[in-house]
Coordinates of C-alpha atoms in Angstrom, one line a residue:
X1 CA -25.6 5.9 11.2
X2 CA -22.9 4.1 13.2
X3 CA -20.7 1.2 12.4
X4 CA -18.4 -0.9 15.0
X5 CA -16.1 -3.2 12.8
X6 CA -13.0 -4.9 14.0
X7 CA -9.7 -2.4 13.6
X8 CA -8.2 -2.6 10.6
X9 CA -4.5 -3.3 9.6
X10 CA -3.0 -1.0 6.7
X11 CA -1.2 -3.7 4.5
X12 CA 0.8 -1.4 2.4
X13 CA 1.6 2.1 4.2
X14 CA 5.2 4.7 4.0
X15 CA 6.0 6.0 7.3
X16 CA 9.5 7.9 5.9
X17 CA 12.0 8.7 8.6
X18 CA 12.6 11.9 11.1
X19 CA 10.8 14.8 11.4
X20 CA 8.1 13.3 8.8
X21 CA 7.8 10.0 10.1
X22 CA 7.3 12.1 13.8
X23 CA 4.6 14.3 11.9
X24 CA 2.3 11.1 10.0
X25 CA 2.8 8.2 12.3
X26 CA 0.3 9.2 14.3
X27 CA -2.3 9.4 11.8
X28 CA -2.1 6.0 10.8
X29 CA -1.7 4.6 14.4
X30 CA -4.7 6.0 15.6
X31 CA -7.0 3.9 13.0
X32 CA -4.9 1.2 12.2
X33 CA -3.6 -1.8 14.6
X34 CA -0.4 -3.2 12.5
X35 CA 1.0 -1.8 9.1
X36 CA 3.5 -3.0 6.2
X37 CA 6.3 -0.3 6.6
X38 CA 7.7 0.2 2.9
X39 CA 11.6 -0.2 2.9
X40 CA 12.0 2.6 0.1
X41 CA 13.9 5.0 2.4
X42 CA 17.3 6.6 1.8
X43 CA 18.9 4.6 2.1
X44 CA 16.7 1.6 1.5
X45 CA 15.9 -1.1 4.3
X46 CA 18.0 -4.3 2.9
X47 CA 18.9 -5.8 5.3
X48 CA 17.8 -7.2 8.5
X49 CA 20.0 -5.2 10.8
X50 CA 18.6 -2.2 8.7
X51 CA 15.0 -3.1 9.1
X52 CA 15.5 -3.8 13.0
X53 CA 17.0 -0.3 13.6
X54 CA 13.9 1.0 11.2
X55 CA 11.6 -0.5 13.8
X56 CA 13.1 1.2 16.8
X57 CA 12.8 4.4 15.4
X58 CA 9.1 3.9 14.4
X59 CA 8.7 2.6 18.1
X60 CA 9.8 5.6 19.3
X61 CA 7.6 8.0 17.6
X62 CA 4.6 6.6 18.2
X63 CA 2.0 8.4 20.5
X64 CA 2.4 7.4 23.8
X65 CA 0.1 4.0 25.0
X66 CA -0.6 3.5 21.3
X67 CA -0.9 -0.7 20.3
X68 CA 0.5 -0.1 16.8
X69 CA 2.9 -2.5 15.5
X70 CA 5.1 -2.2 12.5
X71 CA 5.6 -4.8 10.4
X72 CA 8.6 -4.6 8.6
X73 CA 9.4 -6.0 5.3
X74 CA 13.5 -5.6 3.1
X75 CA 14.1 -4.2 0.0
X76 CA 15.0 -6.8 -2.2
X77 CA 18.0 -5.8 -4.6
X78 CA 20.1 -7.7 -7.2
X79 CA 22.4 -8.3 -4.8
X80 CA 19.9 -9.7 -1.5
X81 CA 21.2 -13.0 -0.5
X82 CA 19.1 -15.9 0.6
X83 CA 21.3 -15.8 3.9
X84 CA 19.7 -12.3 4.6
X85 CA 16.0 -13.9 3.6
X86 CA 16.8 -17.0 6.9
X87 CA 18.0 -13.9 8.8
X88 CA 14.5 -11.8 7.9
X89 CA 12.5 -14.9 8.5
X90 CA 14.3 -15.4 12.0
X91 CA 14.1 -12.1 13.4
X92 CA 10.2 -12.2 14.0
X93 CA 9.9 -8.9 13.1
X94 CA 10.1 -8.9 8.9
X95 CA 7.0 -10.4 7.4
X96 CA 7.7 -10.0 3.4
X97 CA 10.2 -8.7 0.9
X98 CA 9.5 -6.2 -1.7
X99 CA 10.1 -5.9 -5.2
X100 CA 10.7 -2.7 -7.1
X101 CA 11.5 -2.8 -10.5
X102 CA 14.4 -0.3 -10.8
X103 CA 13.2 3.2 -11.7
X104 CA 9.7 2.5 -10.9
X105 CA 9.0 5.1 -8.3
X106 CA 10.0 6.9 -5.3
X107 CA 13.5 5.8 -4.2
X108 CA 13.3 2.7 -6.4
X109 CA 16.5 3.6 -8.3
X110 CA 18.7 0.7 -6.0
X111 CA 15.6 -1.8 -6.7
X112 CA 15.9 -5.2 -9.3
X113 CA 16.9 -4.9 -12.9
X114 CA 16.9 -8.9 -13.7
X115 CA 14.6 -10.5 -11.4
X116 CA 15.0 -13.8 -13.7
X117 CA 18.4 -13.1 -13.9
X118 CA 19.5 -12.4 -10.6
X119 CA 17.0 -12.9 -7.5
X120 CA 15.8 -16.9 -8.1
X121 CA 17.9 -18.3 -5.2
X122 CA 16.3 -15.8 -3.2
X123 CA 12.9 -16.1 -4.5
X124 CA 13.3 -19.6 -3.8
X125 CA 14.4 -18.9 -0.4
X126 CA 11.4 -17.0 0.3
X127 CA 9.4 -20.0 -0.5
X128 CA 11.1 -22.2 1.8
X129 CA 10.2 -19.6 4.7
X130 CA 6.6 -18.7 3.4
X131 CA 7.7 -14.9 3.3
X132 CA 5.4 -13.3 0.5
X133 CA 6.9 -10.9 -2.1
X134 CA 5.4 -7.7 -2.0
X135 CA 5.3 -6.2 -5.7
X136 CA 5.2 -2.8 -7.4
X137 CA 3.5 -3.7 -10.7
X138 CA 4.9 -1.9 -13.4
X139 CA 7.8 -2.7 -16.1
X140 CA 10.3 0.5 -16.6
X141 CA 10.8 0.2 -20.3
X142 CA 11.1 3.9 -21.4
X143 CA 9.4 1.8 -24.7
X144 CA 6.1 1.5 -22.7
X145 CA 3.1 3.7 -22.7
X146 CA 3.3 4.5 -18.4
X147 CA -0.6 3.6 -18.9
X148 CA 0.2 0.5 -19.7
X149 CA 3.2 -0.3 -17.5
X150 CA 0.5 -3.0 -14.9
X151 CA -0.2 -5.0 -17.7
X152 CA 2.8 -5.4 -19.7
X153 CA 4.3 -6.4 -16.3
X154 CA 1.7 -9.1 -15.7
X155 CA 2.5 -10.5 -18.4
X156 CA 6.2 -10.4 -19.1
X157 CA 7.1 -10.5 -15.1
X158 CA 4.3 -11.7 -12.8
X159 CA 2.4 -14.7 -14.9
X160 CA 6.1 -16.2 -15.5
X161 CA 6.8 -15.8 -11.7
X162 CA 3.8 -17.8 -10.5
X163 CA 4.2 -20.6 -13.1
X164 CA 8.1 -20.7 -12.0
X165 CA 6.8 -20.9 -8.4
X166 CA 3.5 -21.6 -7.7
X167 CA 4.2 -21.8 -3.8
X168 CA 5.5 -18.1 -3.6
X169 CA 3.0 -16.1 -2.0
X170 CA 2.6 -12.3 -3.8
X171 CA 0.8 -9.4 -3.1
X172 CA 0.2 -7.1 -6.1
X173 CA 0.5 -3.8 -4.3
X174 CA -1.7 -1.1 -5.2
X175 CA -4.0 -2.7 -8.5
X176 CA -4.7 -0.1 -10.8
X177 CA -6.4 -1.6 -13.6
X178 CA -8.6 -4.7 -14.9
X179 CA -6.1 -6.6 -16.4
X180 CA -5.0 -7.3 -12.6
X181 CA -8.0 -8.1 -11.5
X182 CA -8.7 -10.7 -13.8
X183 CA -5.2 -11.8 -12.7
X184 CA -5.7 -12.0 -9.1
X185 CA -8.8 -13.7 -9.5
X186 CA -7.8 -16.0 -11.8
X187 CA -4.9 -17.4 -9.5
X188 CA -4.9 -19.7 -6.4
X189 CA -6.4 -17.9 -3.5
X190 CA -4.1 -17.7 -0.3
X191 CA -1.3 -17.3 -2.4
X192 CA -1.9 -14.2 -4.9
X193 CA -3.6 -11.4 -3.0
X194 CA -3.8 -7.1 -3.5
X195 CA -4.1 -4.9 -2.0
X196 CA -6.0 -1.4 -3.2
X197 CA -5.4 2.2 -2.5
X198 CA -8.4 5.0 -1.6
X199 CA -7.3 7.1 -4.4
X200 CA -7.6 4.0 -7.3
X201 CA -11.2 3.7 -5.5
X202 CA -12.9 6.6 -6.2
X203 CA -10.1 8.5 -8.7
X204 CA -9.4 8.4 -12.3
X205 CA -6.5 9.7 -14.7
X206 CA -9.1 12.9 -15.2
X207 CA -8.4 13.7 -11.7
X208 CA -5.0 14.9 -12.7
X209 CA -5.8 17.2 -14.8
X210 CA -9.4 18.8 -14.1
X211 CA -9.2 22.5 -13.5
X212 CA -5.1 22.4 -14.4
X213 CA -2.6 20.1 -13.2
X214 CA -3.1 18.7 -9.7
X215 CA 0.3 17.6 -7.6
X216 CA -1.8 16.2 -5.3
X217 CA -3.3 13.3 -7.2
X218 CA -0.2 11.9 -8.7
X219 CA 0.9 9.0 -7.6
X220 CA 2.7 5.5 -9.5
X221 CA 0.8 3.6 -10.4
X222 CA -0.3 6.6 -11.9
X223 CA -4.5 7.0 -11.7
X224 CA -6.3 5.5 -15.1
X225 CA -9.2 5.0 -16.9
X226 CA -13.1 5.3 -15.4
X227 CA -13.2 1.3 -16.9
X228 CA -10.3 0.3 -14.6
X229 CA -11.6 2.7 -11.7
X230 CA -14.7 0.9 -11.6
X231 CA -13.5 -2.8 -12.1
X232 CA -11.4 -2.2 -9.1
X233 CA -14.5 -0.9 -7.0
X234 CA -17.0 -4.3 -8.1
X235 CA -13.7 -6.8 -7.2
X236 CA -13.5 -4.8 -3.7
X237 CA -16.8 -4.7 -3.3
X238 CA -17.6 -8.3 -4.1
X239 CA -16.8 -9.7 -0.6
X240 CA -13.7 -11.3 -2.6
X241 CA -10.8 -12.7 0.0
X242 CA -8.0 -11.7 -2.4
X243 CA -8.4 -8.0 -2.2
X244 CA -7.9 -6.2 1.6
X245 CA -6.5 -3.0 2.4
X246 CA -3.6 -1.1 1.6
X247 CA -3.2 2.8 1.7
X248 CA 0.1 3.1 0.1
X249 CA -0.4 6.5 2.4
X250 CA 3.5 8.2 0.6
X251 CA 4.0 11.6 2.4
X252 CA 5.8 14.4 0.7
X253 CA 6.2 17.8 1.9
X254 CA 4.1 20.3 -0.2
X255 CA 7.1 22.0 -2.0
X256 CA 8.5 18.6 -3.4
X257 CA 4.5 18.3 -5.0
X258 CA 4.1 21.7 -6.3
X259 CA 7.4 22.0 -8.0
X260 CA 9.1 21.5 -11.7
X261 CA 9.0 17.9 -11.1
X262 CA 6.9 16.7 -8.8
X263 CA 7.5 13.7 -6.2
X264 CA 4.9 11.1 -6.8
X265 CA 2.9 9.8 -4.0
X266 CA -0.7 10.7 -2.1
X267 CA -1.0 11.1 2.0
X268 CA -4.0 9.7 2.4
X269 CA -3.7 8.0 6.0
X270 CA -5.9 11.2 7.8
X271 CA -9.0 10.0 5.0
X272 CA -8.7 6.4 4.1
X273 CA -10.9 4.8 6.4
X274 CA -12.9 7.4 4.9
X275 CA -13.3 7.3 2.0
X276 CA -13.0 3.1 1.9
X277 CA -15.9 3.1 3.7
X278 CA -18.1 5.9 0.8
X279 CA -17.1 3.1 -1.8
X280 CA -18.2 0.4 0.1
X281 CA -21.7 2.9 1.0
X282 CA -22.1 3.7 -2.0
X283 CA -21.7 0.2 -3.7
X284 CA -24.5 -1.2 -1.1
X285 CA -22.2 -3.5 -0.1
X286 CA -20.9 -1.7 3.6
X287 CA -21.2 -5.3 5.2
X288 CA -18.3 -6.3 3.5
X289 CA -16.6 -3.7 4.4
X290 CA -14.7 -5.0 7.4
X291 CA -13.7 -8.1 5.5
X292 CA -11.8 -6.1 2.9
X293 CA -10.7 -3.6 5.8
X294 CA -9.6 -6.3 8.5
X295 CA -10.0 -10.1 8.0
X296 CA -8.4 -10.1 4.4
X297 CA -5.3 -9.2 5.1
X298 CA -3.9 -10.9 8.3
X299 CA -5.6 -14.1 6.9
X300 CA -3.6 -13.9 4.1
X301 CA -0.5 -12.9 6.1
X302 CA -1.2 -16.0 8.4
X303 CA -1.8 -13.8 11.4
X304 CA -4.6 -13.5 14.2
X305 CA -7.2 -10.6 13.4
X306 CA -7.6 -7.4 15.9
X307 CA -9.8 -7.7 18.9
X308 CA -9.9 -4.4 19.5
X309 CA -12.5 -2.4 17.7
X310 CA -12.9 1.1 15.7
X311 CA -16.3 2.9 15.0
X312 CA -17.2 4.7 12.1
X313 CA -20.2 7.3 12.3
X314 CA -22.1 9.1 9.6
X315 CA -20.9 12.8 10.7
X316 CA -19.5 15.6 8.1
X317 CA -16.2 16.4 9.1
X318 CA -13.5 18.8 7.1
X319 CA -10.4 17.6 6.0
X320 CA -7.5 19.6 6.6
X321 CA -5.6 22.4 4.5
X322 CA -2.2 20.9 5.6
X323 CA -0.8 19.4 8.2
X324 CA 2.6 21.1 9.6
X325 CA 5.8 19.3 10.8
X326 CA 9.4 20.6 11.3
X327 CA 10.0 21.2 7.7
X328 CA 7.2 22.1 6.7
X329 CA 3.9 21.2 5.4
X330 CA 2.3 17.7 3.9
X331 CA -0.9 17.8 2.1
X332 CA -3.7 14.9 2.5
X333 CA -5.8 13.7 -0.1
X334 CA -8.5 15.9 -0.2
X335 CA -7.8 18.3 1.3
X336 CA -10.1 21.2 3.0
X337 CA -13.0 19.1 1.6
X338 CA -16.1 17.6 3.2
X339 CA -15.9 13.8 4.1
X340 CA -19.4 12.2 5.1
X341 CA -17.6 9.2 7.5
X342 CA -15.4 9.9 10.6
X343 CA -13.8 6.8 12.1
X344 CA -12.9 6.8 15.9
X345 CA -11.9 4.3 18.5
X346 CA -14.2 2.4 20.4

């Protein structure tokens, strides 16, 4: 079996910087024809100036004649100014603005404490200039269960948000459970989107723990419940414009996973395409497939879709151990297992 569909665009994807950013760039650029670059490095992208110089660098590694274009997006912080928004907006290269809650994940410790509080001149900014605002759904409240971190935030942060500013276009990164499915859905297409993971496709909170701990599968939002697993999978696999791709691919090196305390985040750029398109087989529903993978998204974004084209053939192929870099070695999701779809370009 073979299928041609338009190249996708990974809509939520960490490239990190030197030696690792020279080691997984490639991965993604040969499947993928434009990617949201997550500002979370050290230190963070906030600024325009910042995210510019970011670009370069990601220019540079990329394997020679490759078309992939980074899309850059700034960190937003208590302290962002709606000067720097104009500035983002008028650089042409910065196409949203990301929310972490402070403390939420990886390098989020400089992100927002008082959104309400703090970033409404900005947010209001970003509305003038139609720049979306990327979010990391989860509250930080030591007080709430980390299972329940999406929903309380939907409903304390999010829901407020869209009243205050029903013009603001969001993207709930990386839905985890039903609650924000029903949320997405229940909003104003074109202007409240997500964007789903591989792993919250076809993993669940069991996967952390079967046959001992596994590094490998934690990520934040951390993995939940088969119920929330398989809502996830029917909105995807509904042919539903609100939902499109995003890998939220987070490289590690292997001895920051299997350590004391682990870094959370899942390189899965070598198998998404993958293992999107199993769901997709195995839901019956593979001609919605490049909706979800490449239409969605750039719609959403307000730019033109990829002419160019990627195939994706029925053909056993073995994921790697490891993959090797400088400093040493990052692990991909599944790794040294059998995957039954092999994507290539056309």
């Amino acid at each position: 079996m073979e299928l041609s569909i338009t190249r996708p665009d990974d809509w939520h994807l960490h490239l990190r910087d030197g030696k690792l950013l020279e080691a997984v760039i490639p991965h993604s650029a040969h499947h993928f024809g434009r990617a949201i670059i997550m500002p979370n490095l050290k230190p963070p992208i906030t600024t325009t100036a910042a995210a510019m110089a970011y670009r370069e660098s990601i220019l540079k590694a990329l394997p020679i004649n490759s078309g992939f274009t980074p899309l850059m997006t700034l960190y937003l912080t208590d302290s962002t100014t709606p000067a720097e928004i104009k500035l983002a907006k008028e650089s042409g290269v910065i196409y949203a603005v990301k929310l972490y809650p402070a403390g939420a994940t990886t390098n989020s410790q400089d992100g927002v404490t008082d959104l309400f509080g703090k970033c409404m001149p900005v947010i209001e900014e970003m509305v003038k200039h139609n720049m979306p605002l990327l979010v990391h759904g989860e509250v930080t409240s030591p007080e709430v269960d980390i299972f329940d971190r999406e929903k309380v935030f939907i409903e304390t942060v999010l829901s407020p948000l869209v009243l205050k500013f029903p013009q603001l276009k969001v993207v709930m990164e990386h839905v985890t459970t039903m609650d924000a499915v029903k949320f997405v859905e229940s909003c104003a297409e074109g202007r409240i989107a997500a964007t789903v993971t591989p792993q919250h496709l076809v993993l669940n909170r069991n996967s952390l723990f079967q046959g001992g701990l596994q590094p490998h599968n934690y990520c934040l939002p951390v993995l939940k419940r088969e119920t929330h697993r398989q809502a996830i999978v029917s909105a995807v696999t509904s042919g539903s414009k609100r939902f499109f791709l995003g890998t939220d691919s987070a490289p590690h090196d292997r001895l920051k996973k299997e350590c004391p305390c682990g870094c959370a985040g899942i390189y899965n750029a070598p198998v998404a395409l993958a293992v999107y398109a199993k769901v997709f087989e195995e839901a019956g529903a593979l001609d919605k497939l490049e909706a979800f993978t490449s239409f969605n998204g750039p719609d959403f974004y307000g730019l033109p879709r990829n002419t160019s084209k990627i195939t994706l053939r029925k053909t056993p192929w073995k994921v790697p151990e490891s993959f090797s870099y400088a400093s040493g070695h990052v692990v991909p999701m599944f790794a040294g297992e059998m995957l039954d779809w092999l994507p290539s370009p056309v």
